[in-house]
Short mmCIF file of C-alpha atoms in Angstrom, two decimals:
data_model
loop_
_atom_site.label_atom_id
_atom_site.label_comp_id
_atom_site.label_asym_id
_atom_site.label_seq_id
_atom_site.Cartn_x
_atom_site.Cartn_y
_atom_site.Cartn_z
CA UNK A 1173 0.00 0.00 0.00
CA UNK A 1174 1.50 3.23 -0.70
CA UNK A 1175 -0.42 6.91 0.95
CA UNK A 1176 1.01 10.31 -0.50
CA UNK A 1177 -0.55 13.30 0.36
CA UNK A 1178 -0.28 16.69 -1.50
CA UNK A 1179 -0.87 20.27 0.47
CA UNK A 1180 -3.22 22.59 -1.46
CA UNK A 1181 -2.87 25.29 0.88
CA UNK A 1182 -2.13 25.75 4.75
CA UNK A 1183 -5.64 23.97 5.15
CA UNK A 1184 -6.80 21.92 2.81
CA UNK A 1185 -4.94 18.82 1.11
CA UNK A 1186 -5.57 15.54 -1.10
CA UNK A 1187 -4.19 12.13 0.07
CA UNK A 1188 -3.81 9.33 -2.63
CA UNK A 1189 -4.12 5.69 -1.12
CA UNK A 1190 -3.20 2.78 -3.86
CA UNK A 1191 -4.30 -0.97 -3.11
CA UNK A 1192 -3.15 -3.23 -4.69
CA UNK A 1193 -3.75 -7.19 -4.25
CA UNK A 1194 -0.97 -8.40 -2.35
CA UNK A 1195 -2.43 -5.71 0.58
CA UNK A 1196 -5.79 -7.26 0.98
CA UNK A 1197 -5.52 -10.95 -0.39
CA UNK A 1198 -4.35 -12.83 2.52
CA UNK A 1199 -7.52 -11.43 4.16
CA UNK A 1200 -10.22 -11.84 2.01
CA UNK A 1201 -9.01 -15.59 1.83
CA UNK A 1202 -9.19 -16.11 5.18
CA UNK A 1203 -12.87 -14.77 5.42
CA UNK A 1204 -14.16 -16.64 2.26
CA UNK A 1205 -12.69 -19.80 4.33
CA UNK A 1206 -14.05 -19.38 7.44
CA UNK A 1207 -17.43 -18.79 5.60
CA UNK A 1208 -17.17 -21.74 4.04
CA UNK A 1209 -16.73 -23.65 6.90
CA UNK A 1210 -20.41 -22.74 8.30
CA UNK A 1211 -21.94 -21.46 5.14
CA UNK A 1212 -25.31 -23.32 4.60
CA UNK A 1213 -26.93 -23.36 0.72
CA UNK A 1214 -29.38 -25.56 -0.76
CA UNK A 1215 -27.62 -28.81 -2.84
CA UNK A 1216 -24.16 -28.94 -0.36
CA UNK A 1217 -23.43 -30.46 3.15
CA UNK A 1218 -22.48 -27.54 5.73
CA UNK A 1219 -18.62 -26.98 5.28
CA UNK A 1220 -18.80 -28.44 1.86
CA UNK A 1221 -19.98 -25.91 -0.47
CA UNK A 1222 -17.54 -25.59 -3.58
CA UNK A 1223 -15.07 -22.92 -2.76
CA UNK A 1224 -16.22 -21.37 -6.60
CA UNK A 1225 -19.44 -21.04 -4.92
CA UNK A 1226 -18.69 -19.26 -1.94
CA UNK A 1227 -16.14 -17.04 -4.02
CA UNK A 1228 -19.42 -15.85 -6.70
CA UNK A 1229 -21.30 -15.69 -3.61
CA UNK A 1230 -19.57 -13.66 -1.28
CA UNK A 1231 -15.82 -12.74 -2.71
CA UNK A 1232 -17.41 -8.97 -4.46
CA UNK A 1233 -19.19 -8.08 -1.13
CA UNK A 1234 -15.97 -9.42 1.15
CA UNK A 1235 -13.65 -7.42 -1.29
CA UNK A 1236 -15.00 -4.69 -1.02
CA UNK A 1237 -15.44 -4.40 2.78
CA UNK A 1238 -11.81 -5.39 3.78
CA UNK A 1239 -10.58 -2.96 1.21
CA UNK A 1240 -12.79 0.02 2.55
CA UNK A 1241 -11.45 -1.62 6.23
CA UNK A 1242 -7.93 -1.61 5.00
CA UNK A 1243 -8.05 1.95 3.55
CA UNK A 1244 -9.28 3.37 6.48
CA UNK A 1245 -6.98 1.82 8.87
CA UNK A 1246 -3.91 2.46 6.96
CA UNK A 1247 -4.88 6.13 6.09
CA UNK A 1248 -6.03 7.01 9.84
CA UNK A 1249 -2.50 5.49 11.35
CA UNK A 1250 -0.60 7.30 8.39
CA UNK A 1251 -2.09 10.52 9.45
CA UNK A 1252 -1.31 9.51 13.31
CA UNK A 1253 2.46 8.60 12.76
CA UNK A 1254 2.84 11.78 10.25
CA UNK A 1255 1.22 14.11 12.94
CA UNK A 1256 -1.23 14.88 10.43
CA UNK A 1257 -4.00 16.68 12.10
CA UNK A 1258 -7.33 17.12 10.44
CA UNK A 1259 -10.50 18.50 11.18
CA UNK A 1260 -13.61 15.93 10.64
CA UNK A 1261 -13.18 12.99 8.56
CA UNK A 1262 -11.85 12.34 5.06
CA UNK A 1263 -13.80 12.68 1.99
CA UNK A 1264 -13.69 10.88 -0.88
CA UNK A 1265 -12.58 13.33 -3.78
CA UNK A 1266 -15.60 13.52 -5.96
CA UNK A 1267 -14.04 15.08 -8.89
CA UNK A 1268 -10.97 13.02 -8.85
CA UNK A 1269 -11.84 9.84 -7.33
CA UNK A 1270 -12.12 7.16 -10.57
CA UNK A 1271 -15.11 4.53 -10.87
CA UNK A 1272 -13.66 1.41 -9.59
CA UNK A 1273 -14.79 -2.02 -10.94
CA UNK A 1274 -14.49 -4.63 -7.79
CA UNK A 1275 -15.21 -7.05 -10.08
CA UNK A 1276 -12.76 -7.07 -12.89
CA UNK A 1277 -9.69 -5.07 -10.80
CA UNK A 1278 -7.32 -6.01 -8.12
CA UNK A 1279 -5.21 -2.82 -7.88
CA UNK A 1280 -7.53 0.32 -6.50
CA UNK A 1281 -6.96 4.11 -5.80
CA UNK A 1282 -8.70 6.34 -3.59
CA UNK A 1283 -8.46 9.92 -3.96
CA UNK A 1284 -9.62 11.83 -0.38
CA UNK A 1285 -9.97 15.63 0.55
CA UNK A 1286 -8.45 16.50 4.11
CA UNK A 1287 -9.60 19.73 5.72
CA UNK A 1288 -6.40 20.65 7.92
CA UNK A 1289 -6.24 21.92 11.84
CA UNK A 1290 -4.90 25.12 11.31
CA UNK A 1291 -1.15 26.23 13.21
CA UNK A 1292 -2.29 27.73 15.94
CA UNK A 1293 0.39 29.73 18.37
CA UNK A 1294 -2.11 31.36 20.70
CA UNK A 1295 -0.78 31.03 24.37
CA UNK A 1296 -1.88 33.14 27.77
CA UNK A 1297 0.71 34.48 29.90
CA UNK A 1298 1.10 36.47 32.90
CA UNK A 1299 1.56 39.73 30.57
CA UNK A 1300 -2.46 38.95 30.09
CA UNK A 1301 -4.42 40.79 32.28
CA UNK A 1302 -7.75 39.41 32.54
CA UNK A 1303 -10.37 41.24 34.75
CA UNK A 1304 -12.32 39.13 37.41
CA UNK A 1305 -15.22 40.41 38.75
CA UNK A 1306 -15.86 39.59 41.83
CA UNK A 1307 -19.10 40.03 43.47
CA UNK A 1308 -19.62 42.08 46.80
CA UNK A 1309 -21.52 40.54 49.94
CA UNK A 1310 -23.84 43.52 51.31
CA UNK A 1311 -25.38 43.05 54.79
CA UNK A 1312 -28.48 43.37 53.14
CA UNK A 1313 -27.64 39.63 52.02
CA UNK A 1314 -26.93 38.16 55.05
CA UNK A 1315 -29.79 39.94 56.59
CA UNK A 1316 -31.87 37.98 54.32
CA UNK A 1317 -29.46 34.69 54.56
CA UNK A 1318 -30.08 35.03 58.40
CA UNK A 1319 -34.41 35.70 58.12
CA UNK A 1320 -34.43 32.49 56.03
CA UNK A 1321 -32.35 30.46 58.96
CA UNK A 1322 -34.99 31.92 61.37
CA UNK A 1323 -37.81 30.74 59.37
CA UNK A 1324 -36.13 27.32 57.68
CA UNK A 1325 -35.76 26.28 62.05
CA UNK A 1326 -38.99 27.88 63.18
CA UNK A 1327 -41.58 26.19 64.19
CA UNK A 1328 -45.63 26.21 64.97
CA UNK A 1329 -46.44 26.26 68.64
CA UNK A 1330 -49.77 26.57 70.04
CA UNK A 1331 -51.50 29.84 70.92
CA UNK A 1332 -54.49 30.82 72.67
CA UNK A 1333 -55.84 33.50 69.94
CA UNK A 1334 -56.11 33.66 66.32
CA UNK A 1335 -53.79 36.52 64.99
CA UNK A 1336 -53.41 37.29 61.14
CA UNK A 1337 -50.35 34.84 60.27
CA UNK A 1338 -52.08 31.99 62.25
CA UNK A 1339 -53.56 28.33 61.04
CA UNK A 1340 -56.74 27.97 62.58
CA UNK A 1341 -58.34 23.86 63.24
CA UNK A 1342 -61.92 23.48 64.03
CA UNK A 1343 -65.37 22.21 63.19
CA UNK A 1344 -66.93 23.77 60.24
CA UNK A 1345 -70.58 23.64 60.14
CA UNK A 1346 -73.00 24.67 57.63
CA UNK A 1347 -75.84 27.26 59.05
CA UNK A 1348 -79.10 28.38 58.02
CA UNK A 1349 -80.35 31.73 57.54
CA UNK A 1350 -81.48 32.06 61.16
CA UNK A 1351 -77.92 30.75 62.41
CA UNK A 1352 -79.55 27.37 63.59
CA UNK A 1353 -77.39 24.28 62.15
CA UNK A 1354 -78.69 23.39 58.36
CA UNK A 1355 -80.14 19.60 57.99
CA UNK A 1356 -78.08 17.28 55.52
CA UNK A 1357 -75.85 20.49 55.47
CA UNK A 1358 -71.94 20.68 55.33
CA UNK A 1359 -70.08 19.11 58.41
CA UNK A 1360 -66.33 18.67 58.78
CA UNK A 1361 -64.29 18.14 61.52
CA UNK A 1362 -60.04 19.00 61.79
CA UNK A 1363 -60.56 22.18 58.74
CA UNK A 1364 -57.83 24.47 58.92
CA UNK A 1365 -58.56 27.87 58.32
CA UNK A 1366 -55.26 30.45 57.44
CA UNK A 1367 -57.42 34.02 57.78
CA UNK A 1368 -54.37 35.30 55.99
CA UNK A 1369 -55.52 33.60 52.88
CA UNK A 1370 -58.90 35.34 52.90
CA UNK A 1371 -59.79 37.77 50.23
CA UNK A 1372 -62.24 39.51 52.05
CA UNK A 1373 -61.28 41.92 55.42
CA UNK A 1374 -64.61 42.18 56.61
CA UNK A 1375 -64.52 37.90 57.17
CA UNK A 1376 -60.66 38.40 57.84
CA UNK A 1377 -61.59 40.55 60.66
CA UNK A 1378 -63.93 37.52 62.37
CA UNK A 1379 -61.05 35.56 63.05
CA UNK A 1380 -58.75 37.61 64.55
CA UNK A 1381 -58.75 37.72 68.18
CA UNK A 1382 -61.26 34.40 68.19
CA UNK A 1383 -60.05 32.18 71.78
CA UNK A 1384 -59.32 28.51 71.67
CA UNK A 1385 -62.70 26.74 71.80
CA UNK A 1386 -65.06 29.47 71.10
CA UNK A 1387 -67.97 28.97 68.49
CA UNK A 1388 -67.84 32.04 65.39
CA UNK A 1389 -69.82 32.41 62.38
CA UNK A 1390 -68.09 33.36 58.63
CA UNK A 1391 -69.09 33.16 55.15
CA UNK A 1392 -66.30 30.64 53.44
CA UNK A 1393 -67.63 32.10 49.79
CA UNK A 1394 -66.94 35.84 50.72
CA UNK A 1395 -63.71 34.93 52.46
CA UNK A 1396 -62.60 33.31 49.40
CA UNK A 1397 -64.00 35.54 46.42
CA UNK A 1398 -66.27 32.78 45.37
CA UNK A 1399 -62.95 31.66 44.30
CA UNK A 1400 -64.18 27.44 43.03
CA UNK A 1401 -60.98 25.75 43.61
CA UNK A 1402 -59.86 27.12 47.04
CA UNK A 1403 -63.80 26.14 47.82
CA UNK A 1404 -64.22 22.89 46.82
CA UNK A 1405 -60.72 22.33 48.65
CA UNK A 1406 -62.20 23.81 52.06
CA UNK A 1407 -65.13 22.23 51.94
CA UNK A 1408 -64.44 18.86 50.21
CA UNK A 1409 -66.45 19.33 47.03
CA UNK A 1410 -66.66 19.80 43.74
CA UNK A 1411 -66.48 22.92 41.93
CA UNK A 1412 -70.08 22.65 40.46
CA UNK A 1413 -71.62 22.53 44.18
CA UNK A 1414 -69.55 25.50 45.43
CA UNK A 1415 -72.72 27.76 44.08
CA UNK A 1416 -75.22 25.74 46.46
CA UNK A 1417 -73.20 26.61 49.28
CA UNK A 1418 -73.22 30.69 49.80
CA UNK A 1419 -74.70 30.92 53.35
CA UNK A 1420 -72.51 31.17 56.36
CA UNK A 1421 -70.95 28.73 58.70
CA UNK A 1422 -70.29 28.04 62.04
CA UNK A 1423 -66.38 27.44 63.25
CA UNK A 1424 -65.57 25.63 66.79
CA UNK A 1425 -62.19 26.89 67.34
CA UNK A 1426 -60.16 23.61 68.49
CA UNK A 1427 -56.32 24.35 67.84
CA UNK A 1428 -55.05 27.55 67.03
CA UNK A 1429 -50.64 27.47 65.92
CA UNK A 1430 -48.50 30.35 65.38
CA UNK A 1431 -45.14 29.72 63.16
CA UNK A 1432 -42.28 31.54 65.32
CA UNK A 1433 -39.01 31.96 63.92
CA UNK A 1434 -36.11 30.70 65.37
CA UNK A 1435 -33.64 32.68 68.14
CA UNK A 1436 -30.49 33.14 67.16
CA UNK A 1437 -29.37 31.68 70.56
CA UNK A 1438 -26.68 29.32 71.10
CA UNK A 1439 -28.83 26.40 70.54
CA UNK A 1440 -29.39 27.64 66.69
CA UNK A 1441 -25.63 28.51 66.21
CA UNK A 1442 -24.81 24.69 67.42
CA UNK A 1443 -27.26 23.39 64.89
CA UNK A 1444 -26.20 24.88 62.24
CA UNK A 1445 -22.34 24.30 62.89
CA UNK A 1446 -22.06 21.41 66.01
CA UNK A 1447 -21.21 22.72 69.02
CA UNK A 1448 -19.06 25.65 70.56
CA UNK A 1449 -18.27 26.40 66.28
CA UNK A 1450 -20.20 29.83 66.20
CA UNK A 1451 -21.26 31.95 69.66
CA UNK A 1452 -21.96 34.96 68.64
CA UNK A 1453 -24.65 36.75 65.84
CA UNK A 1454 -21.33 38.70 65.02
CA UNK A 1455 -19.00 35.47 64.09
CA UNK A 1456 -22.87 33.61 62.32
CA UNK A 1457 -22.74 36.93 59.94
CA UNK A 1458 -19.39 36.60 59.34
CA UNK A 1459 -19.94 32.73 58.15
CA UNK A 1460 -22.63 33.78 56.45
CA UNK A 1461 -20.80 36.32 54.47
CA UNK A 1462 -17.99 34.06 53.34
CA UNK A 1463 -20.68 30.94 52.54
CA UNK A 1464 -22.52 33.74 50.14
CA UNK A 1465 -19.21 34.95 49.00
CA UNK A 1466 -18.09 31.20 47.77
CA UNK A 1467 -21.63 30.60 46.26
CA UNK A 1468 -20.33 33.72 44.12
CA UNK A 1469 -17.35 32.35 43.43
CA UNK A 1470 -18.91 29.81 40.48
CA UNK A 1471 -20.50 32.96 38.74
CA UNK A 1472 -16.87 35.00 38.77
CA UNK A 1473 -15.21 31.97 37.71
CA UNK A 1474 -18.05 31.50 34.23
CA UNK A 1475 -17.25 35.12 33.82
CA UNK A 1476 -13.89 34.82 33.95
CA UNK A 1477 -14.15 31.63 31.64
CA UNK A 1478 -15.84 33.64 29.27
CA UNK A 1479 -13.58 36.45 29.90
CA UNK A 1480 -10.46 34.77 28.61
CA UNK A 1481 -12.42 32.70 25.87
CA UNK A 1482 -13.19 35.84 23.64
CA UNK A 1483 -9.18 36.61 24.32
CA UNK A 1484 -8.45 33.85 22.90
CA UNK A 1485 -10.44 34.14 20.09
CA UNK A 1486 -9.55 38.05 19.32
CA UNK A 1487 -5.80 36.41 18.71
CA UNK A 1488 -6.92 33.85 16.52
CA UNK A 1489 -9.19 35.85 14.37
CA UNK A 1490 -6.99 35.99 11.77
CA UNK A 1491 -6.54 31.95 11.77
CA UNK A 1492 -7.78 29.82 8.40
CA UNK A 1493 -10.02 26.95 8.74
CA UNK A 1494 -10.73 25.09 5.46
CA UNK A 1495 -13.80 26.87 5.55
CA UNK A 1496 -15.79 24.81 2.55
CA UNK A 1497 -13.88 21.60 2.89
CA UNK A 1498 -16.12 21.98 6.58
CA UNK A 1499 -19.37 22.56 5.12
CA UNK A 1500 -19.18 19.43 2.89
CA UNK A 1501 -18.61 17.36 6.13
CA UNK A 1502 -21.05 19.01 8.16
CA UNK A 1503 -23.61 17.79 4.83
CA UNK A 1504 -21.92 14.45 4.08
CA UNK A 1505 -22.28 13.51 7.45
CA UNK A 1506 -25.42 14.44 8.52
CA UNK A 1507 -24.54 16.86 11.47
CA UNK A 1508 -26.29 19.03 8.69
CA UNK A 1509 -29.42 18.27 6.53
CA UNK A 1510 -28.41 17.19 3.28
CA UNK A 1511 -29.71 20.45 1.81
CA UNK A 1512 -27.21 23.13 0.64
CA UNK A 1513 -30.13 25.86 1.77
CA UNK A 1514 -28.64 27.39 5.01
CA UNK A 1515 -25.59 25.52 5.22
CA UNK A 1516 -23.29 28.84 4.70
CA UNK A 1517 -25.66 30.48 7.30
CA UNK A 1518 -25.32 27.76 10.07
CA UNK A 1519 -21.48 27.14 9.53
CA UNK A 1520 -21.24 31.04 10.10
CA UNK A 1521 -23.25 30.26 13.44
CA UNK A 1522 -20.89 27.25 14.64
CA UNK A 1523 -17.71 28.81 12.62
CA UNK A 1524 -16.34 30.48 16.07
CA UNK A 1525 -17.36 27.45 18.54
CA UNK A 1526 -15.22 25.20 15.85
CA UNK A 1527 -12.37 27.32 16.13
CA UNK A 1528 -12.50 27.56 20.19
CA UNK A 1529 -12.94 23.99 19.80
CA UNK A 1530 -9.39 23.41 18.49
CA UNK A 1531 -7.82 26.37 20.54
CA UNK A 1532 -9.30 24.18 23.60
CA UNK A 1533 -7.71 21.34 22.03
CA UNK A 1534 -4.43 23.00 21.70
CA UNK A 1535 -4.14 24.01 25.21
CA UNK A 1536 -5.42 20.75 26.86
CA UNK A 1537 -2.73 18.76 24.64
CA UNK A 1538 -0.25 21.66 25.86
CA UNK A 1539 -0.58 21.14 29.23
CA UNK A 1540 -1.07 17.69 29.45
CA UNK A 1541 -4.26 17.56 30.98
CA UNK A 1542 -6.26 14.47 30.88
CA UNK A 1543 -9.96 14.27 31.38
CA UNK A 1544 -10.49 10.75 32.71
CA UNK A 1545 -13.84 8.42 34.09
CA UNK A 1546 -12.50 9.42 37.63
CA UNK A 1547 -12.64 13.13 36.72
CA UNK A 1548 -16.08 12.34 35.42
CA UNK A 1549 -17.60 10.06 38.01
CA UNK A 1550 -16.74 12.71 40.80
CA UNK A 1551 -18.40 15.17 38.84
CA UNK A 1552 -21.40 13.19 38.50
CA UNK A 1553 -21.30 12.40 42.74
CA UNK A 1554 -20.65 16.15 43.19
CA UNK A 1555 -23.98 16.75 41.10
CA UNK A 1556 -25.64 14.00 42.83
CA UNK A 1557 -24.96 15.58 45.87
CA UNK A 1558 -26.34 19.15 44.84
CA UNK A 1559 -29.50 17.22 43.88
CA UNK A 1560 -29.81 15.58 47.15
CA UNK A 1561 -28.38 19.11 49.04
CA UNK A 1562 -31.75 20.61 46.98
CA UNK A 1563 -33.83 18.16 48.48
CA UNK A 1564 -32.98 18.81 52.26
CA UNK A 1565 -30.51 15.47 52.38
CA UNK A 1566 -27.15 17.25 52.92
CA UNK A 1567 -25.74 14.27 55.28
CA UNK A 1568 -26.57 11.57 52.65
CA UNK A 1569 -23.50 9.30 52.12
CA UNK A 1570 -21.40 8.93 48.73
CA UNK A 1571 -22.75 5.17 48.51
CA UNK A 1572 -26.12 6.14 49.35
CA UNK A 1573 -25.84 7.97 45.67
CA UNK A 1574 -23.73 5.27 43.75
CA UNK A 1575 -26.66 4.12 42.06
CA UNK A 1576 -27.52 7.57 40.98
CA UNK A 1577 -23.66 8.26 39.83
CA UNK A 1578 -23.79 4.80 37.81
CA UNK A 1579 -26.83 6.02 36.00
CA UNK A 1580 -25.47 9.16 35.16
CA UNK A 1581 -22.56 7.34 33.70
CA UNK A 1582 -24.24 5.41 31.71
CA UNK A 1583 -26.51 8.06 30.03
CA UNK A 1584 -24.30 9.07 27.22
CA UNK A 1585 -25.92 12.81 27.12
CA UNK A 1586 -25.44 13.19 30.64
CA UNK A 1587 -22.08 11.73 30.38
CA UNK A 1588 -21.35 13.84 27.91
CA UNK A 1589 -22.57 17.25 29.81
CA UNK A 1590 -19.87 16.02 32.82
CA UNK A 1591 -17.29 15.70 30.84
CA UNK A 1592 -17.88 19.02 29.04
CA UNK A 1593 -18.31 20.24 32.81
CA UNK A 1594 -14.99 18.82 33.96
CA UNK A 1595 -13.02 20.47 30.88
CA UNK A 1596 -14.17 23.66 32.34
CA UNK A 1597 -13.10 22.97 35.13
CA UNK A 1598 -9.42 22.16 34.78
CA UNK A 1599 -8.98 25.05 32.06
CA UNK A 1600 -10.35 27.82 34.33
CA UNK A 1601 -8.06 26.37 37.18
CA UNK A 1602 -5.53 26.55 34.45
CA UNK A 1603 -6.37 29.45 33.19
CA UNK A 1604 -6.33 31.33 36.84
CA UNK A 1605 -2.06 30.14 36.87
CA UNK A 1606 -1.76 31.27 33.48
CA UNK A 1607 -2.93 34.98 34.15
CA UNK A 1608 -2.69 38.13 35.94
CA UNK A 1609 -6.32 39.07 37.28
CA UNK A 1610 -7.35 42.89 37.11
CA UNK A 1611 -9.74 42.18 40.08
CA UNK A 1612 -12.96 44.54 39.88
CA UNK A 1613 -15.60 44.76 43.06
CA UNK A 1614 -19.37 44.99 41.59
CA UNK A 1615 -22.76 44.75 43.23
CA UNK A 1616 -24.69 41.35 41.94
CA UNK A 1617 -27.27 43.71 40.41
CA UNK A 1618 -24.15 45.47 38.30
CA UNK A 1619 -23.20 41.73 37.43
CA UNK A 1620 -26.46 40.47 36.70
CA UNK A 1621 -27.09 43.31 34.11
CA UNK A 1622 -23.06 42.54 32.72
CA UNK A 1623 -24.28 38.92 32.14
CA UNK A 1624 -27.55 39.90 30.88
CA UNK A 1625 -26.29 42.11 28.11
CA UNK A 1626 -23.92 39.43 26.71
CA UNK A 1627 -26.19 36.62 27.03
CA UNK A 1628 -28.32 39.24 24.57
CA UNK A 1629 -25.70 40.21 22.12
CA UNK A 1630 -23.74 36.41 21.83
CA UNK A 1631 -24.20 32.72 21.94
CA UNK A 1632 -22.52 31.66 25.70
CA UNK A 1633 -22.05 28.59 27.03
CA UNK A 1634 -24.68 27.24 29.40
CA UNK A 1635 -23.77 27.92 33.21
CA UNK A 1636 -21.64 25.34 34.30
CA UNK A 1637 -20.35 25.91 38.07
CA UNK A 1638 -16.40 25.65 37.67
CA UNK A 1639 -14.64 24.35 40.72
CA UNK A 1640 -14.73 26.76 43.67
CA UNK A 1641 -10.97 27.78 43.93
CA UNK A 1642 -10.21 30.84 46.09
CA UNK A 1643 -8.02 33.76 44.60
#
C-alpha cells in the first residue's frame, strides 16, 4: 500500500491511497474460508460448499469491505504517525476519485480531501491581564441569609388567639339563615382555616382575636371571592356545588398554631455548625458572608471563563479553517441536513465554537491535561450531591448515591454534559495560573445586568459551576 498526500494550501490537502492485491488478499481468503466452513446453501453439506461457490457468492461483497477496512486503517495510522491533524473525517474526492470495478480489478486508488487543523500559536501568559469580577456581599444579604435560617428552624407552637399569620383547626358547620345548624348540610371536623388567605377583610376581621374553643360564624364564599378551587378544597367538594353553598358557617375553634421563627441563641448557632463552632450573631454573619461569598465564586469563575475565551479568540481571528472543505462534512455527514439551503448560514453560526474547539484542544494537549472516568464520576457524585443538598438530604453518604452516579454514567448525554463540565473545570483552574487578574468589586445587580447584556448580544455557554478555587 502506498499513501502520498499533497498540500493545497495551509488547510486543505488531497491524500492518494493505492491498493493493490498483495495488501488485501491474505484477508479476504481467510474470510471466504471461514465462511465456508459454516456457510449453509441448498444442494451442499455444511462446510462443503464448492469454494467457486462461496467465491461468486460472497468474494465482491468481502472485497469490497476489507478494502474500505484496510483503507481506512492504513490512512487514519498514516495521518497519526505523520502528525497529520485534520479537522472531521476524510472525503472521498468527488471530482478526482475514478469509478472502480471490484469485479474485474485487483489494484484500487482512492483519492480523499483532508480539511487541515490550522497552526495555531495562541498562548496566555502572565503579561495577560484578565479582569475578574468579583461580586460584593452587602449586609443586606446576610440579613436575608439570616431571616431564612430563622424561618427554615422555626416552628408552629400553640396559641391561645387567632392573629393574622395563624392556622386555625376546628369544626366547620354549615348554618341556616337564622344561624340554627342546616339539615343534611356541610359538616367537617379538623378544617384548617389560614385568615391570611382570605380575600375579604370584613370575614378576615372575624377571626382575629377568636379564643381557643369558642364557636364564630363566617361566610367561606366571601372569604374566598367565590374563588371554586380554594372552595371545593375547604369544603371537600366539587367545583359545580360550590354555588349551592353561599350561606354562612359556624367554626368551633379547636387548635389555634403560630409559626415563630427561630432565636439566634446558642442552641441555633450549634445546629447549624455542632457545638461551641459559632457563639456569637457577630462570628454567624461573618460565616454567612464568606458561605454567600463562595456561592459567588462559580459565577466569577463562568465570567472569567468567558472572559479569557473571547481573548483567545480576538488572537486567533486571523486563523484559516478550510472553511468549505467543513461545510461538505457538516452535509456528508449528517450533522447538517443534506440540503445546501442554510448551510453557509449555520457554519457562520458554529464557525467560532469550531475554532474555540481546536484552541481548547491546543491548550489541553499543551498542558497535558487528561480528562479521565474518575474526573467524570466525581463530577457526577458532586452533582448527585447538589440534587440531594436541593432536596434537604445534605448528610446523605457517597454510597447512598452510587446508584444515581452509575446512572449518570451510563446516560451518554449526561455523560457527555460532565465531561464538558470537567473540561471547564481544569482550564479555568488553568487558566487562573496562566494569568494576571485585574480584580474589579461589583454589586450582583451590576453583574447580573453585565451577564444579561452578553447573554443578549452572543451565543454563551450554558452555566456550568467551575470548581470553587479561592483567589
Amino acid at each position: 500500500m502506498n499513501i502520498t498526500i499533497h498540500n493545497i494550501d495551509s488547510v486543505n490537502a488531497k491524500v492518494t491511497v493505492a491498493v493493490t492485491k498483495e495488501d488485501y488478499q491474505t484477508q479476504v481468503t481467510k474470510i471466504l474460508k471461514d465462511i465456508r466452513k459454516t456457510a449453509v446453501i441448498d444442494g451442499f453439506r455444511k462446510g462443503n460448499v464448492p469454494a467457486s461457490r462461496i467465491q461468486a457468492i460472497y468474494g465482491k461483497s468481502v472485497l469490497i469491505d476489507e478494502v474500505n477496512k484496510l483503507v481506512s486503517e492504513k490512512l487514519r495510522k498514516y495521518l497519526v504517525d505523520n502528525q497529520i491533524r485534520i479537522i472531521g473525517e476524510p472525503l472521498l474526492d468527488k471530482e478526482e476519485q475514478k469509478d472502480l470495478n471490484f469485479n474485474s480489478q485487483e489494484d484500487f486508488e482512492f483519492v480523499f480531501d483532508l480539511g487541515l487543523q490550522p497552526k495555531m500559536d495562541i498562548r496566555l501568559t502572565k503579561n495577560d491581564l484578565v479582569p475578574y469580577y468579583r461580586i460584593n456581599v452587602s449586609d443586606e444579604m446576610v440579613d436575608a441569609r439570616i431571616q431564612n435560617i430563622a424561618l427554615g428552624y422555626g416552628e408552629y407552637k400553640k396559641v391561645e388567639e387567632i392573629g393574622k399569620e395563624d392556622a386555625a383547626k376546628g369544626i366547620l358547620t354549615e348554618l341556616n339563615e337564622d344561624d340554627t345548624v342546616k339539615e343534611g348540610g356541610i359538616h367537617k371536623e379538623n378544617v384548617y382555616i389560614f385568615p391570611k388567605l382570605s380575600k375579604d377583610e370584613e370575614e378576615t376581621n372575624k377571626f382575629l382575636g377568636v379564643q381557643l374553643n369558642q364557636l364564630m360564624v363566617f361566610n367561606p364564599y366571601k372569604m374566598y371571592g367565590g374563588h371554586e378551587t380554594e372552595l371545593s378544597a375547604l369544603l371537600e367538594i366539587s367545583k359545580d356545588e360550590v354555588k349551592n353553598h353561599r350561606g354562612d358557617f359556624s367554626f368551633l375553634v379547636t387548635e389555634i398554631s403560630r409559626f415563630e421563627k427561630a432565636e439566634l441563641n446558642q442552641e441555633l448557632f450549634d445546629r447549624l455548625y455542632g457545638p461551641g463552632k459559632i457563639t456569637s450573631e457577630e462570628e454567624l454573619r461573618d460565616q454567612l458572608r464568606l458561605v454567600i461569598a463562595s456561592s459567588f465564586l462559580y459565577r466569577s469563575d463562568l465570567q472569567f471563563y468567558y472572559n479569557v475565551k473571547q481573548l483567545l479568540l480576538k488572537r486567533a481571528s486571523d486563523i484559516l479553517l478550510p472553511d468549505e472543505f467543513i461545510k461538505r462534512w457538516l452535509l456528508e455527514t449528517g450533522r447538517k441536513d443534506n440540503k445546501d439551503e442554510g448551510i453557509d448560514q449555520y457554519y457562520q453560526e458554529i464557525r467560532e465554537d469550531l475554532k474555540y474547539s481546536l484552541i481548547v484542544d491546543q491548550c489541553l494537549e499543551e498542558y497535558d491535561i487528561v480528562i479521565n472516568d474518575s474526573d467524570i464520576r466525581q463530577a457526577a457524585m458532586d452533582l448527585a450531591k447538589g440534587h440531594a443538598n436541593n432536596h434537604g438530604l445534605s448528610n446523605i453518604s457517597d454510597s447512598a448515591l452510587q446508584s444515581s452516579v452509575d446512572h449518570m454514567m451510563e446516560d451518554e448525554e449526561t455523560f457527555q454534559m460532565l465531561e464538558e463540565r470537567v473540561k471547564v473545570y481544569k482550564l479555568i483552574n488553568l487558566w487562573k495560573r496562566l494569568v494576571t487578574f485585574d480584580i474589579k468589586e461589583i454589586s450582583e445587580d451590576e453583574f447580573n445586568q453585565m451577564r444579561d447584556a452578553i447573554i443578549s448580544n452572543s451565543q454563551e455557554e450554558p452555566a456550568i459551576n467551575p470548581i470553587n478555587e479561592t483567589i
